[in-house]
Amino acid sequence: MKQVIASILKEALKKEKIKLSEEEIINIIEIPPSYEMGDFAFPCFSFSKQLKMLPTEIAFNLRKNIGNVPKGFEDIQLKGPYINFFLDRKDLTKILINEILKQKDNFGKNNSGKGKKILVEFSSPNIAKPFGIGHLRSTIIGNSISKISEFNGYKTINVNYLGDWGTQFGKLIFAFKKWGDEKKFKKNPVQHLYELYVKANKKIYEDKARSEFLRLENGDKENFALWKKFKEISIIEFEKIYSQLGIKFDVYLGESKYEEKMKDVIKLLKDKKLLEESENALVVNLEKYNLGVALIQKSDGATLYATRDLASAISRFEEYKFDKMFYEVGQEQILHLKQVFKILELLGYEWAKECVHIYHGLYLDSDGKKFATRKGKTIFMEDILKETISLASKEIKKREPKISEKRLKQRASKVANAAIIYGDLKNNRTNNIPFDIKRFVSFEGDTGPYLLYSYARANSILNKIKTKPKKLIIDNLEEKEISLIKKLSDFQKVVEDSYKTLNPSLIANYSYQLSQIFNEFYHACPVIGSREKESFRIVLVECFKQVLKNALNLLGIETLEKM
């Protein structure tokens, strides 16, 4: 309804020679502290200086310009410097309920991105290493942003850009040849490779590691076969984590794919006269853009991440013809990606302006330090998932001691996912956040399990209904009913705003607020046995359940019919 109010006010403001866009007006509109003051309020303080009038006078003139109360509103009143809008709540409720029940899983969708394609790169772990917590934020946030983009009408392509090239593979190949154990490799391949890598990551083995990587670069069959085996095994192991989290990729790409294309990038940079020599290395000087100097080729002829990312971006556009490309990568890559995007722009690629770095902060341990290096050890996702599922199982058993092992396993898995995913996404992605599994798994407060519990409670109410609801009668709406209706009506705008800001926390926080309002409604307004109110409240519960499901889906959280 804010959009409708903004449209009305835009015309009223024009008559006072004030030109504002509907979006600017929406940003001024407020929610009054009580229902007696209306559903929405428009303050007029900011126009005093321009019009040289008191805010109360401006409010009076604007109300006069609006004229008769438009359809969809009960009244439009003045309260000092505020114009207060009272919605026709019965009309709004009827329209909203019909939309939700008709559109179901599509409620909240829009077509703003129709006909456009977005490439979303996220997760991007390194092969031959266990999936660590360092890549979890990118995985969760990138997946949600892809879903949100799709809900806003875009076609999305999920890309997992694997770290599968570089001198570290020389170390790994050297270590596998020297210490590799086939029995250990078969039992736990990625863990064994990681142990070998740690063992070989010493100065005394650097020359041998470089030699093995050079052989790989030159196409040595034995080394290539080992590298390929490591990569295939790694993807199989990563897929186990992605499957548990319910995340799918359309394509796996690796740095190795662009090794041959980097010569073309260097030639292109030379042709465009962007390359300079600096201490026998090749660089692109971006200092006049306050972006420093980008190293393209080392003095020994080796290429770097920047070279590879330039080749990757050009190749992706040629293959996918995307309208936008999102890189969900940590904040430590801000300068690097700014340099890459600026170089692409200087090379003449117009689409470079549509490349967006969606960065995130770090996970922190309880001591405020980077979680990934707690006590000098890497924290692996496999261990985190096991611990979270175990905690979820204990919580579920408290509530249902006789639950079967099969159901317990299924339910605990979904609760664990919700705990981890919501525990991250409720925060602004740019912030550093504490990773506290025990708090995440709590069934109370601002947590993923609380949202699942709210959904399951709604489902439980609906399952108790023995007869079909009678004809829907909307009459004498109570305060808690109105609160729930208004919150349900906000969902479409939240979906739009979460895409515009590329911020899943808007949907996460909306989900929590919606659940809170529903639970307040549930306690204040009995559903079953509420006589003439029963049919309406049953439908309201159905609408809540559907909208919460849609919101959680955008976060990557699967609902549970029973907790």
Coordinates of C-alpha atoms in Angstrom, one line a residue, residues 80-270:
G80 CA -0.5 18.5 13.2
P81 CA 2.3 18.2 10.7
Y82 CA 1.3 14.6 9.7
I83 CA -1.1 13.3 7.1
N84 CA -2.4 10.0 8.5
F85 CA -3.7 7.3 6.1
F86 CA -6.3 4.8 7.4
L87 CA -6.7 1.8 5.1
D88 CA -10.0 0.1 4.3
R89 CA -8.9 -2.9 6.3
K90 CA -11.7 -5.2 5.2
D91 CA -11.0 -4.5 1.6
L92 CA -7.3 -4.9 2.0
T93 CA -7.7 -8.1 3.9
K94 CA -10.0 -9.7 1.3
I95 CA -7.7 -8.8 -1.6
L96 CA -4.6 -10.0 0.3
I97 CA -6.1 -13.3 1.3
N98 CA -7.2 -14.0 -2.2
E99 CA -3.8 -13.2 -3.6
I100 CA -1.9 -15.4 -1.1
L101 CA -4.3 -18.4 -1.5
K102 CA -4.3 -18.1 -5.3
Q103 CA -0.6 -17.5 -5.9
K104 CA 0.6 -19.8 -3.1
D105 CA 4.4 -20.5 -3.7
N106 CA 4.5 -17.6 -6.2
F107 CA 3.1 -15.0 -3.7
G108 CA 5.6 -12.2 -3.4
K109 CA 7.2 -12.7 -6.9
N110 CA 7.6 -9.9 -9.4
N111 CA 8.8 -9.6 -13.0
S112 CA 11.3 -6.8 -12.6
G113 CA 14.1 -8.9 -14.0
K114 CA 12.1 -10.7 -16.7
G115 CA 14.2 -11.5 -19.7
K116 CA 17.5 -10.8 -17.9
K117 CA 20.2 -13.2 -16.7
I118 CA 22.4 -13.1 -13.7
L119 CA 25.5 -15.2 -13.1
V120 CA 26.0 -15.7 -9.4
E121 CA 29.4 -16.9 -8.3
F122 CA 29.6 -18.2 -4.7
S123 CA 31.1 -20.8 -2.3
S124 CA 34.3 -21.4 -4.4
P125 CA 36.3 -23.7 -2.1
N126 CA 39.8 -25.0 -2.8
I127 CA 40.0 -28.6 -4.1
A128 CA 42.0 -31.2 -2.2
K129 CA 41.1 -29.6 1.1
P130 CA 38.1 -30.3 3.4
F131 CA 35.3 -27.8 3.1
G132 CA 36.1 -25.3 5.8
I133 CA 34.0 -22.7 7.6
G134 CA 35.8 -19.9 5.7
H135 CA 33.6 -20.7 2.6
L136 CA 30.4 -21.1 4.5
R137 CA 29.3 -17.5 4.5
S138 CA 29.8 -17.2 0.8
T139 CA 27.8 -20.4 0.3
I140 CA 24.8 -19.4 2.4
I141 CA 24.6 -15.7 1.3
G142 CA 25.3 -16.5 -2.4
N143 CA 22.6 -19.1 -2.5
S144 CA 20.0 -16.8 -0.9
I145 CA 20.9 -13.9 -3.2
S146 CA 20.4 -16.2 -6.2
K147 CA 17.0 -17.3 -4.9
I148 CA 16.0 -13.7 -4.2
S149 CA 17.1 -12.6 -7.7
E150 CA 15.1 -15.4 -9.2
F151 CA 12.0 -14.4 -7.2
N152 CA 12.4 -10.9 -8.7
G153 CA 12.1 -12.4 -12.2
Y154 CA 15.7 -12.9 -13.2
K155 CA 17.1 -16.1 -14.7
T156 CA 20.0 -17.1 -12.4
I157 CA 23.0 -19.3 -13.1
N158 CA 24.8 -20.6 -10.0
V159 CA 28.6 -20.9 -10.5
N160 CA 31.0 -22.6 -8.2
Y161 CA 34.5 -21.2 -9.1
L162 CA 36.9 -23.8 -7.6
G163 CA 40.4 -23.0 -6.5
D164 CA 42.0 -25.8 -8.6
W165 CA 45.3 -24.3 -9.9
G166 CA 48.5 -22.9 -8.6
T167 CA 51.7 -23.9 -6.9
Q168 CA 49.9 -25.5 -4.0
F169 CA 49.1 -28.4 -6.3
G170 CA 52.8 -28.9 -6.9
K171 CA 53.1 -29.4 -3.1
L172 CA 50.2 -31.8 -3.1
I173 CA 51.5 -33.9 -6.0
F174 CA 55.0 -34.0 -4.5
A175 CA 53.5 -35.1 -1.1
F176 CA 51.2 -37.7 -2.6
K177 CA 54.1 -39.3 -4.5
K178 CA 56.3 -39.3 -1.4
W179 CA 53.9 -40.1 1.4
G180 CA 50.6 -41.0 -0.2
D181 CA 48.8 -44.0 1.4
E182 CA 46.1 -45.6 -0.9
K183 CA 44.3 -47.2 2.1
K184 CA 43.9 -43.8 3.8
F185 CA 43.0 -42.2 0.5
K186 CA 40.2 -44.6 -0.1
K187 CA 38.9 -44.3 3.4
N188 CA 38.9 -40.4 3.6
P189 CA 40.4 -39.0 0.4
V190 CA 40.1 -35.3 1.1
Q191 CA 41.3 -35.5 4.7
H192 CA 44.3 -37.6 3.6
L193 CA 45.1 -35.0 0.9
Y194 CA 44.9 -32.2 3.5
E195 CA 47.3 -34.0 5.9
L196 CA 49.7 -34.5 3.0
Y197 CA 49.5 -30.8 2.0
V198 CA 50.2 -29.7 5.6
K199 CA 53.2 -32.1 5.7
A200 CA 54.6 -30.8 2.4
N201 CA 54.0 -27.1 3.2
K202 CA 57.6 -26.5 4.5
K203 CA 60.4 -24.4 3.0
I204 CA 62.7 -27.4 2.4
Y205 CA 60.2 -28.9 -0.1
E206 CA 59.5 -25.6 -2.0
D207 CA 61.8 -26.4 -5.0
K208 CA 60.4 -29.9 -5.4
A209 CA 56.9 -28.6 -5.2
R210 CA 57.6 -25.9 -7.9
S211 CA 59.1 -28.6 -10.1
E212 CA 56.0 -30.8 -9.8
F213 CA 53.7 -27.9 -10.6
L214 CA 55.8 -26.9 -13.6
R215 CA 55.5 -30.5 -14.9
L216 CA 51.7 -30.2 -14.4
E217 CA 51.6 -26.9 -16.3
N218 CA 53.6 -28.5 -19.1
G219 CA 51.1 -31.3 -19.5
D220 CA 52.9 -34.2 -17.7
K221 CA 50.5 -37.2 -17.9
E222 CA 51.2 -38.6 -14.5
N223 CA 50.8 -35.2 -12.7
F224 CA 47.7 -34.3 -14.7
A225 CA 46.1 -37.7 -13.8
L226 CA 46.7 -37.1 -10.1
W227 CA 45.4 -33.5 -10.3
K228 CA 42.3 -34.7 -12.1
K229 CA 41.7 -37.4 -9.5
F230 CA 42.1 -34.9 -6.7
K231 CA 39.6 -32.5 -8.3
E232 CA 36.9 -35.2 -9.0
I233 CA 37.2 -36.6 -5.4
S234 CA 36.9 -33.1 -4.0
I235 CA 33.8 -32.2 -5.9
I236 CA 32.2 -35.5 -4.7
E237 CA 33.0 -34.5 -1.1
F238 CA 31.8 -30.9 -1.5
E239 CA 28.5 -32.2 -3.0
K240 CA 27.8 -34.0 0.3
I241 CA 28.0 -30.7 2.2
Y242 CA 25.9 -28.9 -0.5
S243 CA 23.3 -31.7 -0.5
Q244 CA 23.0 -31.4 3.3
L245 CA 22.5 -27.7 3.0
G246 CA 20.1 -28.0 0.1
I247 CA 22.3 -26.0 -2.3
K248 CA 22.7 -26.7 -6.0
F249 CA 25.0 -25.3 -8.7
D250 CA 24.4 -25.1 -12.4
V251 CA 28.0 -25.2 -13.3
Y252 CA 31.4 -25.9 -11.7
L253 CA 34.3 -23.8 -13.1
G254 CA 37.9 -23.8 -12.0
E255 CA 40.8 -21.5 -12.3
S256 CA 42.5 -24.1 -14.5
K257 CA 39.9 -23.6 -17.2
Y258 CA 41.3 -20.2 -18.0
E259 CA 45.0 -21.1 -17.9
E260 CA 45.3 -21.0 -21.7
K261 CA 43.3 -17.8 -22.1
M262 CA 45.6 -15.7 -19.9
K263 CA 48.0 -15.1 -22.8
D264 CA 45.2 -13.6 -24.7
V265 CA 44.4 -11.3 -21.8
I266 CA 48.0 -10.1 -21.6
K267 CA 48.1 -9.5 -25.4
L268 CA 44.8 -7.5 -25.1
L269 CA 46.2 -5.4 -22.3
K270 CA 49.3 -4.7 -24.3

